[in-house]
């Protein structure tokens, strides 16, 4: 007689944390993300296609005023990608209305079937769920992401939006993963919007993305596709110009 029982299906352990503990954790974790973004946006360097320096960023292209660069981040297998663009006729206050996780996710792939704020932890700190359908591109097909979004204004007026995935155990406690979905990781990512000293209606935009979609995708394919994710500033610029009164927390 066989007394062996069927193997239990693999499940991700989940942690149940209070809102206060979650708020403290995200504020702590997002500090390093904010500093990484500010470092990537360092506008004191020549950024018009000659931005290669000793900080690890390598410029890949400079076309129509947009600089695209990449950097290998520590032990991570996936490169971080950065785009920078000097925007005319759009103020930092205008652009920041579309510099958020949801509007960026819409630009990544049109088959975004769910994008919503699932928890507000503070005035400038939220938890968001992004889910793509089966008709999305391979990088996003049936992927979902549970991310935090923190918005801060620095002492010099620079606006920063830090976005990154929560640890999988905390994410599972907040929102269990659907059986047919793959939970990807958005690593340290986000926006820096800098006002130019001599022009109230122009700003320097820096956008950084580092994405691990999880699943069985070759790393070279992911890194190649990640390059395209940072090339969305122009679309968001047009959106900001067309809808100057947009406010945050839109769910689309």
PDB file of C-alpha atoms in Angstrom:
ATOM      1  CA  UNK A   1       0.000   0.000   0.000  1.00  0.00           C
ATOM      2  CA  UNK A   2       1.355   3.380  -1.031  1.00  0.00           C
ATOM      3  CA  UNK A   3       1.111   5.819   1.890  1.00  0.00           C
ATOM      4  CA  UNK A   4       2.765   8.659   0.067  1.00  0.00           C
ATOM      5  CA  UNK A   5       0.644  11.747  -0.369  1.00  0.00           C
ATOM      6  CA  UNK A   6       0.676  14.034  -3.396  1.00  0.00           C
ATOM      7  CA  UNK A   7       3.228  16.791  -3.306  1.00  0.00           C
ATOM      8  CA  UNK A   8       1.815  20.092  -2.162  1.00  0.00           C
ATOM      9  CA  UNK A   9       1.652  22.716  -4.901  1.00  0.00           C
ATOM     10  CA  UNK A  10       4.265  25.442  -4.722  1.00  0.00           C
ATOM     11  CA  UNK A  11       2.979  28.569  -3.050  1.00  0.00           C
ATOM     12  CA  UNK A  12       4.644  31.830  -2.174  1.00  0.00           C
ATOM     13  CA  UNK A  13       4.646  32.488   1.560  1.00  0.00           C
ATOM     14  CA  UNK A  14       2.842  35.654   2.545  1.00  0.00           C
ATOM     15  CA  UNK A  15       3.340  38.132   5.337  1.00  0.00           C
ATOM     16  CA  UNK A  16       0.506  40.035   6.911  1.00  0.00           C
ATOM     17  CA  UNK A  17       1.732  43.440   8.046  1.00  0.00           C
ATOM     18  CA  UNK A  18      -0.066  46.414   9.539  1.00  0.00           C
ATOM     19  CA  UNK A  19      -0.440  49.628   7.566  1.00  0.00           C
ATOM     20  CA  UNK A  20       1.919  51.345   9.984  1.00  0.00           C
ATOM     21  CA  UNK A  21       4.621  48.682   9.545  1.00  0.00           C
ATOM     22  CA  UNK A  22       4.134  48.720   5.777  1.00  0.00           C
ATOM     23  CA  UNK A  23       4.404  52.512   5.711  1.00  0.00           C
ATOM     24  CA  UNK A  24       7.656  52.442   7.688  1.00  0.00           C
ATOM     25  CA  UNK A  25       9.110  49.727   5.480  1.00  0.00           C
ATOM     26  CA  UNK A  26       8.246  51.492   2.208  1.00  0.00           C
ATOM     27  CA  UNK A  27       9.596  54.847   3.413  1.00  0.00           C
ATOM     28  CA  UNK A  28      12.848  53.127   4.355  1.00  0.00           C
ATOM     29  CA  UNK A  29      13.115  51.085   1.133  1.00  0.00           C
ATOM     30  CA  UNK A  30      12.202  54.001  -1.105  1.00  0.00           C
ATOM     31  CA  UNK A  31      14.991  56.218   0.280  1.00  0.00           C
ATOM     32  CA  UNK A  32      17.632  54.266  -1.630  1.00  0.00           C
ATOM     33  CA  UNK A  33      15.435  54.327  -4.740  1.00  0.00           C
ATOM     34  CA  UNK A  34      15.145  58.118  -4.523  1.00  0.00           C
ATOM     35  CA  UNK A  35      18.906  58.507  -4.131  1.00  0.00           C
ATOM     36  CA  UNK A  36      19.537  56.219  -7.120  1.00  0.00           C
ATOM     37  CA  UNK A  37      17.147  58.269  -9.232  1.00  0.00           C
ATOM     38  CA  UNK A  38      18.739  61.557  -8.227  1.00  0.00           C
ATOM     39  CA  UNK A  39      22.170  60.141  -9.023  1.00  0.00           C
ATOM     40  CA  UNK A  40      20.967  58.977 -12.450  1.00  0.00           C
ATOM     41  CA  UNK A  41      19.524  62.402 -13.193  1.00  0.00           C
ATOM     42  CA  UNK A  42      22.691  64.322 -12.313  1.00  0.00           C
ATOM     43  CA  UNK A  43      22.197  67.257 -14.663  1.00  0.00           C
ATOM     44  CA  UNK A  44      25.581  68.765 -13.818  1.00  0.00           C
ATOM     45  CA  UNK A  45      27.096  66.374 -16.359  1.00  0.00           C
ATOM     46  CA  UNK A  46      26.958  66.931 -20.105  1.00  0.00           C
ATOM     47  CA  UNK A  47      23.852  64.932 -20.943  1.00  0.00           C
ATOM     48  CA  UNK A  48      23.437  65.655 -24.657  1.00  0.00           C
ATOM     49  CA  UNK A  49      24.838  62.369 -25.873  1.00  0.00           C
ATOM     50  CA  UNK A  50      28.168  62.663 -24.059  1.00  0.00           C
ATOM     51  CA  UNK A  51      27.045  61.360 -20.705  1.00  0.00           C
ATOM     52  CA  UNK A  52      29.415  58.396 -20.405  1.00  0.00           C
ATOM     53  CA  UNK A  53      31.207  58.738 -17.101  1.00  0.00           C
ATOM     54  CA  UNK A  54      32.605  56.717 -14.245  1.00  0.00           C
ATOM     55  CA  UNK A  55      29.156  56.192 -12.710  1.00  0.00           C
ATOM     56  CA  UNK A  56      28.467  53.124 -14.860  1.00  0.00           C
ATOM     57  CA  UNK A  57      25.954  54.675 -17.271  1.00  0.00           C
ATOM     58  CA  UNK A  58      26.733  54.007 -20.936  1.00  0.00           C
ATOM     59  CA  UNK A  59      24.968  56.123 -23.550  1.00  0.00           C
ATOM     60  CA  UNK A  60      23.397  53.948 -26.240  1.00  0.00           C
ATOM     61  CA  UNK A  61      21.789  56.608 -28.408  1.00  0.00           C
ATOM     62  CA  UNK A  62      20.976  60.282 -28.620  1.00  0.00           C
ATOM     63  CA  UNK A  63      18.159  60.956 -31.053  1.00  0.00           C
ATOM     64  CA  UNK A  64      15.812  63.913 -31.409  1.00  0.00           C
ATOM     65  CA  UNK A  65      16.896  65.298 -28.063  1.00  0.00           C
ATOM     66  CA  UNK A  66      16.427  62.057 -26.096  1.00  0.00           C
ATOM     67  CA  UNK A  67      19.411  60.358 -24.478  1.00  0.00           C
ATOM     68  CA  UNK A  68      19.123  56.598 -23.868  1.00  0.00           C
ATOM     69  CA  UNK A  69      21.645  54.942 -21.547  1.00  0.00           C
ATOM     70  CA  UNK A  70      22.067  51.667 -19.666  1.00  0.00           C
ATOM     71  CA  UNK A  71      23.879  50.436 -16.585  1.00  0.00           C
ATOM     72  CA  UNK A  72      24.380  47.057 -14.968  1.00  0.00           C
ATOM     73  CA  UNK A  73      23.186  47.374 -11.388  1.00  0.00           C
ATOM     74  CA  UNK A  74      25.235  45.445  -8.862  1.00  0.00           C
ATOM     75  CA  UNK A  75      24.575  41.704  -8.895  1.00  0.00           C
ATOM     76  CA  UNK A  76      21.310  42.028 -10.823  1.00  0.00           C
ATOM     77  CA  UNK A  77      21.184  40.217 -14.161  1.00  0.00           C
ATOM     78  CA  UNK A  78      19.022  42.864 -15.772  1.00  0.00           C
ATOM     79  CA  UNK A  79      20.321  46.247 -16.833  1.00  0.00           C
ATOM     80  CA  UNK A  80      18.827  49.505 -15.655  1.00  0.00           C
ATOM     81  CA  UNK A  81      17.851  51.803 -18.524  1.00  0.00           C
ATOM     82  CA  UNK A  82      17.582  55.577 -18.465  1.00  0.00           C
ATOM     83  CA  UNK A  83      16.134  58.190 -20.767  1.00  0.00           C
ATOM     84  CA  UNK A  84      16.589  61.947 -20.416  1.00  0.00           C
ATOM     85  CA  UNK A  85      14.917  64.700 -22.331  1.00  0.00           C
ATOM     86  CA  UNK A  86      14.797  68.481 -22.103  1.00  0.00           C
ATOM     87  CA  UNK A  87      11.122  69.330 -22.511  1.00  0.00           C
ATOM     88  CA  UNK A  88       9.978  72.706 -23.780  1.00  0.00           C
ATOM     89  CA  UNK A  89       6.597  74.278 -23.127  1.00  0.00           C
ATOM     90  CA  UNK A  90       5.782  71.908 -20.258  1.00  0.00           C
ATOM     91  CA  UNK A  91       6.283  72.906 -16.639  1.00  0.00           C
ATOM     92  CA  UNK A  92       7.423  70.389 -14.012  1.00  0.00           C
ATOM     93  CA  UNK A  93       3.994  70.689 -12.382  1.00  0.00           C
ATOM     94  CA  UNK A  94       2.337  69.715 -15.659  1.00  0.00           C
ATOM     95  CA  UNK A  95       4.554  66.753 -16.402  1.00  0.00           C
ATOM     96  CA  UNK A  96       4.446  65.327 -12.888  1.00  0.00           C
ATOM     97  CA  UNK A  97       0.709  64.656 -13.341  1.00  0.00           C
ATOM     98  CA  UNK A  98       1.535  61.922 -15.870  1.00  0.00           C
ATOM     99  CA  UNK A  99       4.807  60.763 -14.265  1.00  0.00           C
ATOM    100  CA  UNK A 100       3.305  57.872 -12.330  1.00  0.00           C
ATOM    101  CA  UNK A 101       3.223  54.086 -12.352  1.00  0.00           C
ATOM    102  CA  UNK A 102      -0.163  53.752 -14.031  1.00  0.00           C
ATOM    103  CA  UNK A 103       0.379  56.135 -16.934  1.00  0.00           C
ATOM    104  CA  UNK A 104       3.795  54.582 -17.617  1.00  0.00           C
ATOM    105  CA  UNK A 105       2.333  51.066 -17.531  1.00  0.00           C
ATOM    106  CA  UNK A 106      -0.273  52.071 -20.116  1.00  0.00           C
ATOM    107  CA  UNK A 107       2.519  53.152 -22.437  1.00  0.00           C
ATOM    108  CA  UNK A 108       4.503  49.927 -21.948  1.00  0.00           C
ATOM    109  CA  UNK A 109       1.721  47.731 -23.360  1.00  0.00           C
ATOM    110  CA  UNK A 110      -1.858  48.441 -24.397  1.00  0.00           C
ATOM    111  CA  UNK A 111      -3.165  45.176 -22.920  1.00  0.00           C
ATOM    112  CA  UNK A 112      -3.126  46.567 -19.378  1.00  0.00           C
ATOM    113  CA  UNK A 113      -6.276  44.981 -17.996  1.00  0.00           C
ATOM    114  CA  UNK A 114      -6.027  46.319 -14.449  1.00  0.00           C
ATOM    115  CA  UNK A 115      -4.298  49.339 -12.965  1.00  0.00           C
ATOM    116  CA  UNK A 116      -5.489  50.547  -9.608  1.00  0.00           C
ATOM    117  CA  UNK A 117      -4.410  51.994  -6.306  1.00  0.00           C
ATOM    118  CA  UNK A 118      -5.080  49.281  -3.716  1.00  0.00           C
ATOM    119  CA  UNK A 119      -3.842  51.143  -0.637  1.00  0.00           C
ATOM    120  CA  UNK A 120      -2.938  54.706   0.300  1.00  0.00           C
ATOM    121  CA  UNK A 121      -0.373  54.679   3.096  1.00  0.00           C
ATOM    122  CA  UNK A 122       0.249  58.404   3.241  1.00  0.00           C
ATOM    123  CA  UNK A 123      -0.426  61.579   1.319  1.00  0.00           C
ATOM    124  CA  UNK A 124       2.448  60.825  -1.047  1.00  0.00           C
ATOM    125  CA  UNK A 125       2.734  57.044  -0.689  1.00  0.00           C
ATOM    126  CA  UNK A 126       0.551  54.409  -2.357  1.00  0.00           C
ATOM    127  CA  UNK A 127       0.464  50.725  -3.275  1.00  0.00           C
ATOM    128  CA  UNK A 128      -0.591  49.898  -6.837  1.00  0.00           C
ATOM    129  CA  UNK A 129      -1.514  46.734  -8.721  1.00  0.00           C
ATOM    130  CA  UNK A 130      -0.718  46.460 -12.436  1.00  0.00           C
ATOM    131  CA  UNK A 131      -1.930  43.454 -14.424  1.00  0.00           C
ATOM    132  CA  UNK A 132      -1.480  42.644 -18.108  1.00  0.00           C
ATOM    133  CA  UNK A 133      -3.566  40.227 -20.166  1.00  0.00           C
ATOM    134  CA  UNK A 134      -2.752  37.252 -22.362  1.00  0.00           C
ATOM    135  CA  UNK A 135      -2.590  39.431 -25.487  1.00  0.00           C
ATOM    136  CA  UNK A 136       0.256  41.563 -24.173  1.00  0.00           C
ATOM    137  CA  UNK A 137       3.800  41.401 -25.556  1.00  0.00           C
ATOM    138  CA  UNK A 138       5.908  38.469 -24.239  1.00  0.00           C
ATOM    139  CA  UNK A 139       7.607  40.705 -21.667  1.00  0.00           C
ATOM    140  CA  UNK A 140       4.246  41.486 -20.016  1.00  0.00           C
ATOM    141  CA  UNK A 141       1.968  38.607 -21.022  1.00  0.00           C
ATOM    142  CA  UNK A 142      -0.055  37.502 -17.971  1.00  0.00           C
ATOM    143  CA  UNK A 143       2.281  39.503 -15.716  1.00  0.00           C
ATOM    144  CA  UNK A 144       1.236  41.401 -12.637  1.00  0.00           C
ATOM    145  CA  UNK A 145       3.162  43.789 -10.429  1.00  0.00           C
ATOM    146  CA  UNK A 146       2.494  45.020  -6.897  1.00  0.00           C
ATOM    147  CA  UNK A 147       4.467  48.245  -6.524  1.00  0.00           C
ATOM    148  CA  UNK A 148       4.806  51.207  -4.228  1.00  0.00           C
ATOM    149  CA  UNK A 149       4.795  54.755  -5.546  1.00  0.00           C
ATOM    150  CA  UNK A 150       6.360  57.535  -3.478  1.00  0.00           C
ATOM    151  CA  UNK A 151       6.287  61.169  -4.595  1.00  0.00           C
ATOM    152  CA  UNK A 152       8.661  63.698  -3.052  1.00  0.00           C
ATOM    153  CA  UNK A 153       9.686  67.308  -3.638  1.00  0.00           C
ATOM    154  CA  UNK A 154      13.336  67.986  -2.843  1.00  0.00           C
ATOM    155  CA  UNK A 155      14.562  71.185  -1.174  1.00  0.00           C
ATOM    156  CA  UNK A 156      15.586  72.648  -4.542  1.00  0.00           C
ATOM    157  CA  UNK A 157      12.151  71.982  -6.043  1.00  0.00           C
ATOM    158  CA  UNK A 158      13.144  68.832  -7.952  1.00  0.00           C
ATOM    159  CA  UNK A 159      10.226  66.398  -8.151  1.00  0.00           C
ATOM    160  CA  UNK A 160      10.916  62.671  -7.667  1.00  0.00           C
ATOM    161  CA  UNK A 161       8.591  59.701  -8.166  1.00  0.00           C
ATOM    162  CA  UNK A 162      10.094  56.441  -6.863  1.00  0.00           C
ATOM    163  CA  UNK A 163       8.455  53.195  -8.020  1.00  0.00           C
ATOM    164  CA  UNK A 164       9.454  49.615  -7.164  1.00  0.00           C
ATOM    165  CA  UNK A 165       7.897  46.247  -6.396  1.00  0.00           C
ATOM    166  CA  UNK A 166       7.198  45.160  -2.856  1.00  0.00           C
ATOM    167  CA  UNK A 167       8.960  41.997  -1.647  1.00  0.00           C
ATOM    168  CA  UNK A 168       7.022  38.969  -2.859  1.00  0.00           C
ATOM    169  CA  UNK A 169       5.975  37.897   0.649  1.00  0.00           C
ATOM    170  CA  UNK A 170       4.511  41.314   1.477  1.00  0.00           C
ATOM    171  CA  UNK A 171       2.887  41.543  -1.962  1.00  0.00           C
ATOM    172  CA  UNK A 172       1.292  38.112  -1.480  1.00  0.00           C
ATOM    173  CA  UNK A 173      -0.127  39.208   1.863  1.00  0.00           C
ATOM    174  CA  UNK A 174      -1.670  42.331   0.320  1.00  0.00           C
ATOM    175  CA  UNK A 175      -2.987  40.695  -2.837  1.00  0.00           C
ATOM    176  CA  UNK A 176      -2.658  36.935  -3.521  1.00  0.00           C
ATOM    177  CA  UNK A 177      -1.372  36.126  -6.990  1.00  0.00           C
ATOM    178  CA  UNK A 178      -3.857  34.762  -9.504  1.00  0.00           C
ATOM    179  CA  UNK A 179      -3.209  31.182 -10.597  1.00  0.00           C
ATOM    180  CA  UNK A 180      -2.613  32.012 -14.269  1.00  0.00           C
ATOM    181  CA  UNK A 181      -0.446  35.064 -13.686  1.00  0.00           C
ATOM    182  CA  UNK A 182       3.285  35.580 -13.251  1.00  0.00           C
ATOM    183  CA  UNK A 183       4.342  38.141 -10.677  1.00  0.00           C
ATOM    184  CA  UNK A 184       7.177  40.218 -12.090  1.00  0.00           C
ATOM    185  CA  UNK A 185       9.452  42.650 -10.293  1.00  0.00           C
ATOM    186  CA  UNK A 186       9.899  46.308 -11.056  1.00  0.00           C
ATOM    187  CA  UNK A 187      13.259  47.087  -9.495  1.00  0.00           C
ATOM    188  CA  UNK A 188      14.432  50.583  -8.585  1.00  0.00           C
ATOM    189  CA  UNK A 189      12.637  52.772 -11.119  1.00  0.00           C
ATOM    190  CA  UNK A 190      10.933  56.124 -11.428  1.00  0.00           C
ATOM    191  CA  UNK A 191      11.085  59.754 -12.495  1.00  0.00           C
ATOM    192  CA  UNK A 192      13.035  62.898 -11.729  1.00  0.00           C
ATOM    193  CA  UNK A 193      11.596  66.194 -12.976  1.00  0.00           C
ATOM    194  CA  UNK A 194      13.950  69.171 -12.682  1.00  0.00           C
ATOM    195  CA  UNK A 195      12.970  72.775 -13.234  1.00  0.00           C
ATOM    196  CA  UNK A 196      15.379  74.842 -15.278  1.00  0.00           C
ATOM    197  CA  UNK A 197      16.591  78.010 -13.577  1.00  0.00           C
ATOM    198  CA  UNK A 198      15.900  80.312 -16.505  1.00  0.00           C
ATOM    199  CA  UNK A 199      12.597  78.922 -17.754  1.00  0.00           C
ATOM    200  CA  UNK A 200       9.411  78.212 -15.797  1.00  0.00           C
ATOM    201  CA  UNK A 201       7.875  76.296 -18.699  1.00  0.00           C
ATOM    202  CA  UNK A 202      10.664  73.822 -19.432  1.00  0.00           C
ATOM    203  CA  UNK A 203      12.107  70.938 -17.482  1.00  0.00           C
ATOM    204  CA  UNK A 204      14.657  68.147 -17.644  1.00  0.00           C
ATOM    205  CA  UNK A 205      13.029  64.718 -17.363  1.00  0.00           C
ATOM    206  CA  UNK A 206      14.884  61.583 -16.283  1.00  0.00           C
ATOM    207  CA  UNK A 207      13.138  58.209 -16.409  1.00  0.00           C
ATOM    208  CA  UNK A 208      14.759  55.010 -15.102  1.00  0.00           C
ATOM    209  CA  UNK A 209      13.437  51.455 -15.506  1.00  0.00           C
ATOM    210  CA  UNK A 210      14.809  48.133 -14.334  1.00  0.00           C
ATOM    211  CA  UNK A 211      12.390  45.280 -14.899  1.00  0.00           C
ATOM    212  CA  UNK A 212      12.537  41.563 -14.123  1.00  0.00           C
ATOM    213  CA  UNK A 213       9.443  40.013 -15.735  1.00  0.00           C
ATOM    214  CA  UNK A 214      10.107  36.590 -14.129  1.00  0.00           C
ATOM    215  CA  UNK A 215       9.148  33.421 -15.972  1.00  0.00           C
ATOM    216  CA  UNK A 216      11.138  31.759 -18.732  1.00  0.00           C
ATOM    217  CA  UNK A 217      12.362  34.665 -20.816  1.00  0.00           C
ATOM    218  CA  UNK A 218      16.007  34.897 -21.924  1.00  0.00           C
ATOM    219  CA  UNK A 219      17.867  37.684 -20.151  1.00  0.00           C
ATOM    220  CA  UNK A 220      19.236  39.088 -23.417  1.00  0.00           C
ATOM    221  CA  UNK A 221      15.660  39.406 -24.693  1.00  0.00           C
ATOM    222  CA  UNK A 222      14.508  41.179 -21.534  1.00  0.00           C
ATOM    223  CA  UNK A 223      17.438  43.603 -21.593  1.00  0.00           C
ATOM    224  CA  UNK A 224      16.842  44.374 -25.271  1.00  0.00           C
ATOM    225  CA  UNK A 225      13.150  44.997 -24.692  1.00  0.00           C
ATOM    226  CA  UNK A 226      13.768  47.075 -21.563  1.00  0.00           C
ATOM    227  CA  UNK A 227      15.481  49.630 -23.791  1.00  0.00           C
ATOM    228  CA  UNK A 228      12.107  50.427 -25.335  1.00  0.00           C
ATOM    229  CA  UNK A 229      10.411  50.938 -21.975  1.00  0.00           C
ATOM    230  CA  UNK A 230      12.241  54.201 -21.317  1.00  0.00           C
ATOM    231  CA  UNK A 231      11.236  55.663 -24.687  1.00  0.00           C
ATOM    232  CA  UNK A 232       7.804  56.799 -23.512  1.00  0.00           C
ATOM    233  CA  UNK A 233       8.568  60.354 -22.446  1.00  0.00           C
ATOM    234  CA  UNK A 234       7.358  61.861 -25.729  1.00  0.00           C
ATOM    235  CA  UNK A 235       3.931  60.211 -25.425  1.00  0.00           C
ATOM    236  CA  UNK A 236       3.565  61.358 -21.829  1.00  0.00           C
ATOM    237  CA  UNK A 237       4.709  64.851 -22.819  1.00  0.00           C
ATOM    238  CA  UNK A 238       1.890  65.029 -25.384  1.00  0.00           C
ATOM    239  CA  UNK A 239      -0.523  63.745 -22.754  1.00  0.00           C
ATOM    240  CA  UNK A 240       0.585  66.427 -20.285  1.00  0.00           C
ATOM    241  CA  UNK A 241       0.180  69.128 -22.929  1.00  0.00           C
ATOM    242  CA  UNK A 242      -3.265  67.914 -23.941  1.00  0.00           C
ATOM    243  CA  UNK A 243      -4.543  67.561 -20.379  1.00  0.00           C
ATOM    244  CA  UNK A 244      -2.813  70.147 -18.168  1.00  0.00           C
ATOM    245  CA  UNK A 245      -5.388  69.713 -15.416  1.00  0.00           C
ATOM    246  CA  UNK A 246      -4.743  65.982 -14.912  1.00  0.00           C
ATOM    247  CA  UNK A 247      -4.487  64.916 -11.283  1.00  0.00           C
ATOM    248  CA  UNK A 248      -2.854  61.924  -9.668  1.00  0.00           C
ATOM    249  CA  UNK A 249      -4.624  58.709  -8.633  1.00  0.00           C
ATOM    250  CA  UNK A 250      -6.326  58.283 -11.965  1.00  0.00           C
ATOM    251  CA  UNK A 251      -7.091  54.640 -12.639  1.00  0.00           C
ATOM    252  CA  UNK A 252      -7.945  54.741 -16.305  1.00  0.00           C
TER     253      UNK A 252
END
